[in-house]
Coordinates of N, CA and C in Angstrom, one line a residue:
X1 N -14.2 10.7 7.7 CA -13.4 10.3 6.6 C -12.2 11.2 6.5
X2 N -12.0 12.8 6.7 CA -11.4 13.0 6.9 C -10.0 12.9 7.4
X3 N -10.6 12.6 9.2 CA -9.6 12.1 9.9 C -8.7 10.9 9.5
X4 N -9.4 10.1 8.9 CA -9.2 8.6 8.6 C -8.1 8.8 6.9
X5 N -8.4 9.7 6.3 CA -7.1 10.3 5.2 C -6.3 11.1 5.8
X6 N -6.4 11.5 6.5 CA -5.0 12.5 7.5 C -4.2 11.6 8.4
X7 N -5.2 10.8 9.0 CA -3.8 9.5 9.7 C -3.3 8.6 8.4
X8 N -3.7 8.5 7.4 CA -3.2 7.8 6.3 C -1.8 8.0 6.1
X9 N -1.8 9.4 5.9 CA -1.1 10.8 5.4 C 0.0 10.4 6.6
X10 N -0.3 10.7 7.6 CA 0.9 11.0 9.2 C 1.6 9.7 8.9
X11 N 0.7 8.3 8.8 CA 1.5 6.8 9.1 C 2.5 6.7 7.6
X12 N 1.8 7.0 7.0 CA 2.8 7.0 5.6 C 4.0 7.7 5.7
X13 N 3.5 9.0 6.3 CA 4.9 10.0 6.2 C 5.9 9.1 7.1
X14 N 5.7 8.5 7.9 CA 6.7 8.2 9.7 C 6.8 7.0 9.3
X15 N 6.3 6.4 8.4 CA 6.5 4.8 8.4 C 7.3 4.3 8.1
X16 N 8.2 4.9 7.1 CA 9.2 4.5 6.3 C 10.4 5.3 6.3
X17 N 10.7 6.4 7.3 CA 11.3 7.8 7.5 C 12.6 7.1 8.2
X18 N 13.8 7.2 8.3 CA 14.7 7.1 9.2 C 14.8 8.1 10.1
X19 N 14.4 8.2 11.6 CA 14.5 9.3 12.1 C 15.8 9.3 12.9
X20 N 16.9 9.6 13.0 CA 18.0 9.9 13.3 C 18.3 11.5 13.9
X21 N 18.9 11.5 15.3 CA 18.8 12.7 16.0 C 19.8 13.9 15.3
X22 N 20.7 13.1 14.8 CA 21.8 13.9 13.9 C 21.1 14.6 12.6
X23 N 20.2 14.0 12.0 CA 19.9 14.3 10.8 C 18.7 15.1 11.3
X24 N 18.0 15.2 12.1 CA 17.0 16.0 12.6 C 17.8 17.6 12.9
X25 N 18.8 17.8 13.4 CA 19.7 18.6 14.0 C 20.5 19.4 12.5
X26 N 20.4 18.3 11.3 CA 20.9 18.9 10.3 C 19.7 20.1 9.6
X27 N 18.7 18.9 9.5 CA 17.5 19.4 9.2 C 17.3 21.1 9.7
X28 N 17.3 21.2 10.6 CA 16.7 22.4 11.7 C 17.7 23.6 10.7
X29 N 19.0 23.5 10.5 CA 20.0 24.3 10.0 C 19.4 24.2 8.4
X30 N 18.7 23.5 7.4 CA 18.5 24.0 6.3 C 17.3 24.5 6.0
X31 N 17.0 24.7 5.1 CA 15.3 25.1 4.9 C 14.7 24.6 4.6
X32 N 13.6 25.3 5.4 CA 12.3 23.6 5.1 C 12.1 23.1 3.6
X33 N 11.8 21.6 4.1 CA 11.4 21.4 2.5 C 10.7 20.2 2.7
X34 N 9.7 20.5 1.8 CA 8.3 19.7 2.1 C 8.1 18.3 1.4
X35 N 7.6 17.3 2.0 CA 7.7 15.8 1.8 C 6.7 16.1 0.8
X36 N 7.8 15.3 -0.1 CA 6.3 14.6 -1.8 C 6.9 13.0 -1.6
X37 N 5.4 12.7 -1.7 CA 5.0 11.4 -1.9 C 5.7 10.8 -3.0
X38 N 6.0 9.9 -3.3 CA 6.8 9.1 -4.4 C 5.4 8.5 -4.7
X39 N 5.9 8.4 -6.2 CA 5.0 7.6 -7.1 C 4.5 6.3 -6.7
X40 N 5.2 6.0 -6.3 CA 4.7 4.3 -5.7 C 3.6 4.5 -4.3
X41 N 4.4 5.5 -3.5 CA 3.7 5.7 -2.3 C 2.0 6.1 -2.2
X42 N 2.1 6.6 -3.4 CA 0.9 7.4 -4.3 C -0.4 6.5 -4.2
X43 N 0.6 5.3 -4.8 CA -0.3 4.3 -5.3 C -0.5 3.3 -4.3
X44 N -0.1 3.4 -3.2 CA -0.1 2.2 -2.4 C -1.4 3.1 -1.9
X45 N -1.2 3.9 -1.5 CA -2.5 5.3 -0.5 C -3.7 4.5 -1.4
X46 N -3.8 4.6 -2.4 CA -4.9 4.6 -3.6 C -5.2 3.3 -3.3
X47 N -4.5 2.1 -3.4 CA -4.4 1.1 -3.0 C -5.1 0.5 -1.5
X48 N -4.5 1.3 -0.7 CA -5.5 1.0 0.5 C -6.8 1.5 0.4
X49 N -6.8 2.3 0.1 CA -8.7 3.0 -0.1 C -9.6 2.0 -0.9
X50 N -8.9 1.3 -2.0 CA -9.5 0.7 -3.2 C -10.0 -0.8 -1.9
X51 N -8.9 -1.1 -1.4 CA -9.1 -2.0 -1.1 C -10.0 -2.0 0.7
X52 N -10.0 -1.5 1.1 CA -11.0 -0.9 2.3 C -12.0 -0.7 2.0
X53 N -12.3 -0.4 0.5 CA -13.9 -0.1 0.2 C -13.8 -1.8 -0.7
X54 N -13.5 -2.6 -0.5 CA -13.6 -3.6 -1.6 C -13.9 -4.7 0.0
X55 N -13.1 -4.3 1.1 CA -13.2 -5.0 2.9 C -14.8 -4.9 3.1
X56 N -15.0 -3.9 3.0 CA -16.6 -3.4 3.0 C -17.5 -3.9 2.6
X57 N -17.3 -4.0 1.0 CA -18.4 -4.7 0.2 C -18.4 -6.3 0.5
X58 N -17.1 -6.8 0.5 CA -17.1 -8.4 1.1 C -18.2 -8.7 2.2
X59 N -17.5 -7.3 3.4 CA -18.4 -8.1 4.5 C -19.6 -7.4 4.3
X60 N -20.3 -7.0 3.7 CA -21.9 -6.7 3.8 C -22.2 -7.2 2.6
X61 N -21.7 -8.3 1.8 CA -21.9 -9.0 0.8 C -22.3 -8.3 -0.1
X62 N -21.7 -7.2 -0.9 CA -22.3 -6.3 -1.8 C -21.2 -7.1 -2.9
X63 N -21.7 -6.4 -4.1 CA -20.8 -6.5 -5.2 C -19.9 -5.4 -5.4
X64 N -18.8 -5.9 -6.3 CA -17.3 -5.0 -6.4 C -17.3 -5.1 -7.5
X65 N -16.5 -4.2 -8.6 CA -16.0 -4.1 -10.0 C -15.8 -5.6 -9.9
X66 N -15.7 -5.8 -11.4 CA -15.5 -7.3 -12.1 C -14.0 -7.2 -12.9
X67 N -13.4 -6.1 -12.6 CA -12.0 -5.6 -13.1 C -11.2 -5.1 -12.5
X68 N -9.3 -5.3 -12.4 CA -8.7 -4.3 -11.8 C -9.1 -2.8 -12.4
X69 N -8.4 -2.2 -11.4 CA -8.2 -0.2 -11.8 C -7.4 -0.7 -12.8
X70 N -7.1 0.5 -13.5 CA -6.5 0.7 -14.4 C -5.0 1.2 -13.9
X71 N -5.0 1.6 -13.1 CA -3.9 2.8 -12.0 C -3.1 1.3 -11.6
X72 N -3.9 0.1 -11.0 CA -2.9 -1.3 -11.1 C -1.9 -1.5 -12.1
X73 N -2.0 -1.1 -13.4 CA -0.8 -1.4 -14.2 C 0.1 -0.4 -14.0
X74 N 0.0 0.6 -13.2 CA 1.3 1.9 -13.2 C 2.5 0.9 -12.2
X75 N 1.8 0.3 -11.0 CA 2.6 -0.5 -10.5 C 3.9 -0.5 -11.2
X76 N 4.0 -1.5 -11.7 CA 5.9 -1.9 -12.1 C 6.7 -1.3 -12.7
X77 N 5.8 -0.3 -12.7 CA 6.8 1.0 -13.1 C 6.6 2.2 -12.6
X78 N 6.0 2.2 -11.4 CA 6.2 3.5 -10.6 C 7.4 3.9 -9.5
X79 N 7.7 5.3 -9.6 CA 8.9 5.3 -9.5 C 8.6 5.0 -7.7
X80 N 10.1 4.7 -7.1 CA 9.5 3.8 -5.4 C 10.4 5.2 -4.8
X81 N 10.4 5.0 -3.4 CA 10.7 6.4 -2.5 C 12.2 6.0 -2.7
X82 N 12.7 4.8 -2.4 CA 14.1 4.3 -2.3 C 14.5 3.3 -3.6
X83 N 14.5 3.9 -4.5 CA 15.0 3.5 -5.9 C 15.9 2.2 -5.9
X84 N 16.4 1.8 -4.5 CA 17.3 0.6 -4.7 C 16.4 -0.4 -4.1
X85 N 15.2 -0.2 -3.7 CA 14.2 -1.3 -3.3 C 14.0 -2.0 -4.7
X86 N 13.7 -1.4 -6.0 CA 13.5 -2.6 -6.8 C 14.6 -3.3 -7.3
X87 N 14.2 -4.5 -7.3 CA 15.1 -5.6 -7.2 C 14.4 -6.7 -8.1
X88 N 14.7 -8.1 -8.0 CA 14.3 -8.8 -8.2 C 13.2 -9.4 -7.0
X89 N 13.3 -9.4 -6.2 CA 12.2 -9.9 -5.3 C 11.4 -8.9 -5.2
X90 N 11.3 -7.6 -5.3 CA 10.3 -6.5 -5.3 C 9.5 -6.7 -6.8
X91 N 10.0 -7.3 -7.8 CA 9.4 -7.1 -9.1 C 8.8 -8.8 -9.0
X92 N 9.6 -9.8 -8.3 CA 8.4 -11.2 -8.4 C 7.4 -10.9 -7.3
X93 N 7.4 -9.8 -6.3 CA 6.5 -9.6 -5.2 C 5.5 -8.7 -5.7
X94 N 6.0 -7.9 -6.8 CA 4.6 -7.1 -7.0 C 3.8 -7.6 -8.2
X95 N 4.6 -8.6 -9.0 CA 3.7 -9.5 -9.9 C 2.5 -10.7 -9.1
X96 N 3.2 -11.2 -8.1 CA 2.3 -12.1 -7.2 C 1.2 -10.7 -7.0
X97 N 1.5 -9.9 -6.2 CA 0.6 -8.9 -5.6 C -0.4 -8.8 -6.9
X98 N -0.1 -8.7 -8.1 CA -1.0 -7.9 -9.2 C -2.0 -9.2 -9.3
X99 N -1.4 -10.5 -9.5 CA -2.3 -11.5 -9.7 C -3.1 -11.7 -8.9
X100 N -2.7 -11.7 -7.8 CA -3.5 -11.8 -6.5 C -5.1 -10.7 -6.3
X101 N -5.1 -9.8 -6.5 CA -5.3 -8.4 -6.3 C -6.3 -8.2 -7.4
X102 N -5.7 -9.1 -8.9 CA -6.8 -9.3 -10.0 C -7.9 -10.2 -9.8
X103 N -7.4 -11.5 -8.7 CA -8.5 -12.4 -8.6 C -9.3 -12.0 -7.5
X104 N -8.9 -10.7 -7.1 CA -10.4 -10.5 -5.9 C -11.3 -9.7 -6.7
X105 N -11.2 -8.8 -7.3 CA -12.0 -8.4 -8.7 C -12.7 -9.2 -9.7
X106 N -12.0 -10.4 -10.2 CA -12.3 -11.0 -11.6 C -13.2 -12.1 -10.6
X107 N -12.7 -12.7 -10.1 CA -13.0 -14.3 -9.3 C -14.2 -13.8 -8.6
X108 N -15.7 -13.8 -8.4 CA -17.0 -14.2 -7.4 C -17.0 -14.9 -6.8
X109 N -16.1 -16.5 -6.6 CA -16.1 -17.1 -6.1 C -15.0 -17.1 -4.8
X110 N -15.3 -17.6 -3.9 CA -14.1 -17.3 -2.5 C -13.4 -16.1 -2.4
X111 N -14.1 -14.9 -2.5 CA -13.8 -13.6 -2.4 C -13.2 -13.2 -1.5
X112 N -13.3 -14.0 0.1 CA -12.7 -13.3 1.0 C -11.4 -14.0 1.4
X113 N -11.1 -15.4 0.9 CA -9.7 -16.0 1.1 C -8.8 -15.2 -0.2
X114 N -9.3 -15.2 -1.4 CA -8.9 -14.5 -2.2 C -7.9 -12.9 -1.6
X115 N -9.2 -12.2 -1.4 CA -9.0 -10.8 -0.7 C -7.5 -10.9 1.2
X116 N -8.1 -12.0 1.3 CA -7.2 -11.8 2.6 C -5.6 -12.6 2.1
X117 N -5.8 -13.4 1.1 CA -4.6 -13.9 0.4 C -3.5 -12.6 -0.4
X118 N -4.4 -11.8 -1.1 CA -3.6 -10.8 -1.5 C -3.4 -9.6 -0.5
X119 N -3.7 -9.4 0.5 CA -3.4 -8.7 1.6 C -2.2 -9.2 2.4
X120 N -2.3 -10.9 2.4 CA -1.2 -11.4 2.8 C 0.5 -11.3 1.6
X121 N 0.1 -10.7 0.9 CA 1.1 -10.9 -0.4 C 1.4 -9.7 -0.4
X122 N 1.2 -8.3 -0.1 CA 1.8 -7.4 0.5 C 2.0 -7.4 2.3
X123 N 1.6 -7.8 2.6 CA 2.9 -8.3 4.1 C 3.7 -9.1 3.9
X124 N 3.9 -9.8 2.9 CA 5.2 -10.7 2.6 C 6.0 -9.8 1.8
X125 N 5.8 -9.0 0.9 CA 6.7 -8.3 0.5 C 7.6 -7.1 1.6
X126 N 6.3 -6.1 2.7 CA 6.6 -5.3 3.2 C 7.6 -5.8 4.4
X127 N 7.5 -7.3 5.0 CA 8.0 -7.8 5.6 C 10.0 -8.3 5.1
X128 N 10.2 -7.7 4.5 CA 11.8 -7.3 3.4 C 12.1 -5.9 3.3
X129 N 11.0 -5.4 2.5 CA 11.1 -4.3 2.3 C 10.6 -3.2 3.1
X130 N 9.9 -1.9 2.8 CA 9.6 -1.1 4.1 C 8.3 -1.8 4.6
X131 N 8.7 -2.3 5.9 CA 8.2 -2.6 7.0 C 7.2 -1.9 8.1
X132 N 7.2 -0.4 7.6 CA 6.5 0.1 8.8 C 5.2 0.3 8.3
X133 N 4.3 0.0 7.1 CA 3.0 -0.1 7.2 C 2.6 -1.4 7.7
X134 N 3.2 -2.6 7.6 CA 2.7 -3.9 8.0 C 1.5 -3.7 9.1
X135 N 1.5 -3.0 10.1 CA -0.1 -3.0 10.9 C -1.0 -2.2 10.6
X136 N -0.9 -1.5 9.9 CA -1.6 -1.0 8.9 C -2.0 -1.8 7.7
X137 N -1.6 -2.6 7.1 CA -1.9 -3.6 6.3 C -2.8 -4.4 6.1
X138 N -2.3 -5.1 8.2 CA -3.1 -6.3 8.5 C -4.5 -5.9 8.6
X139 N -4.7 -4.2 8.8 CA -6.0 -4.2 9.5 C -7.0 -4.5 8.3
X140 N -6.4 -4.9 7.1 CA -7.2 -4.8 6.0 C -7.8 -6.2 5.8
X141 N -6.8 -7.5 6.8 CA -7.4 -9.1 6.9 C -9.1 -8.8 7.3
X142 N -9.5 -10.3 6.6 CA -11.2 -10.1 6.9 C -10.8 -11.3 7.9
X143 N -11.5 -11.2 8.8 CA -11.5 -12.1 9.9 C -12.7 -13.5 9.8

């Protein structure tokens, strides 16, 4: 489990990072200063875990909460790493996401099109916006 939160941690940091050889070279000349997660990024982490233990319970047919988290309503207003990502398509993308995301919780019925529908609704957003978790995303589809 460990390992499996520390690659979380690595892909998150590099996923979204512009690595530029100039700015690495700037870097080196000032003093370290250590990456904090943005509020949003927070929640997406939290987000995958919620939802990897929710992949789990689908496929071994167990039961899941009958409610979103509560930490789902911080969404639309948590602060994002790149402040000019929210937009109008980031704010109709994370309302689809919320709805979506509530019917794999609330809805017993068709749990796993449900579940792999709102998985698909954050690849349609990340697919615009930061793009480098997308295979990390997908691994969350139920096949």
């Amino acid at each position: 489990m460990k390992i499996v939160v520390l690659s979380i941690w690595v892909l998150l940091f590099f996923s979204c990072k512009d690595n530029h050889k100039s700015d690495h070279l700037k870097s080196e000349k000032s003093s370290f200063q250590l990456y904090s997660m943005s509020e949003m990024a927070l929640l997406m982490e939290q987000m995958y875990v919620d939802n990897m233990r929710i992949k789990e319970a689908i496929l071994s047919n167990v039961d899941i909460a009958d409610s979103l988290p509560k930490h789902y309503l911080n969404l639309p207003t948590a602060v994002l790493t790149d402040p000019t990502d929210r937009d109008l398509f980031f704010d109709n993308h994370m309302a689809e996401f919320i709805k979506a995301q509530r019917l794999v919780y609330e809805v017993e019925t068709n749990r796993k099109e449900n579940f792999n529908a709102m998985v698909q609704s954050c690849i349609g957003c990340h697919q615009v916006k930061c793009g480098g978790p997308i295979e990390r995303i997908k691994k969350l589809l139920i096949p």
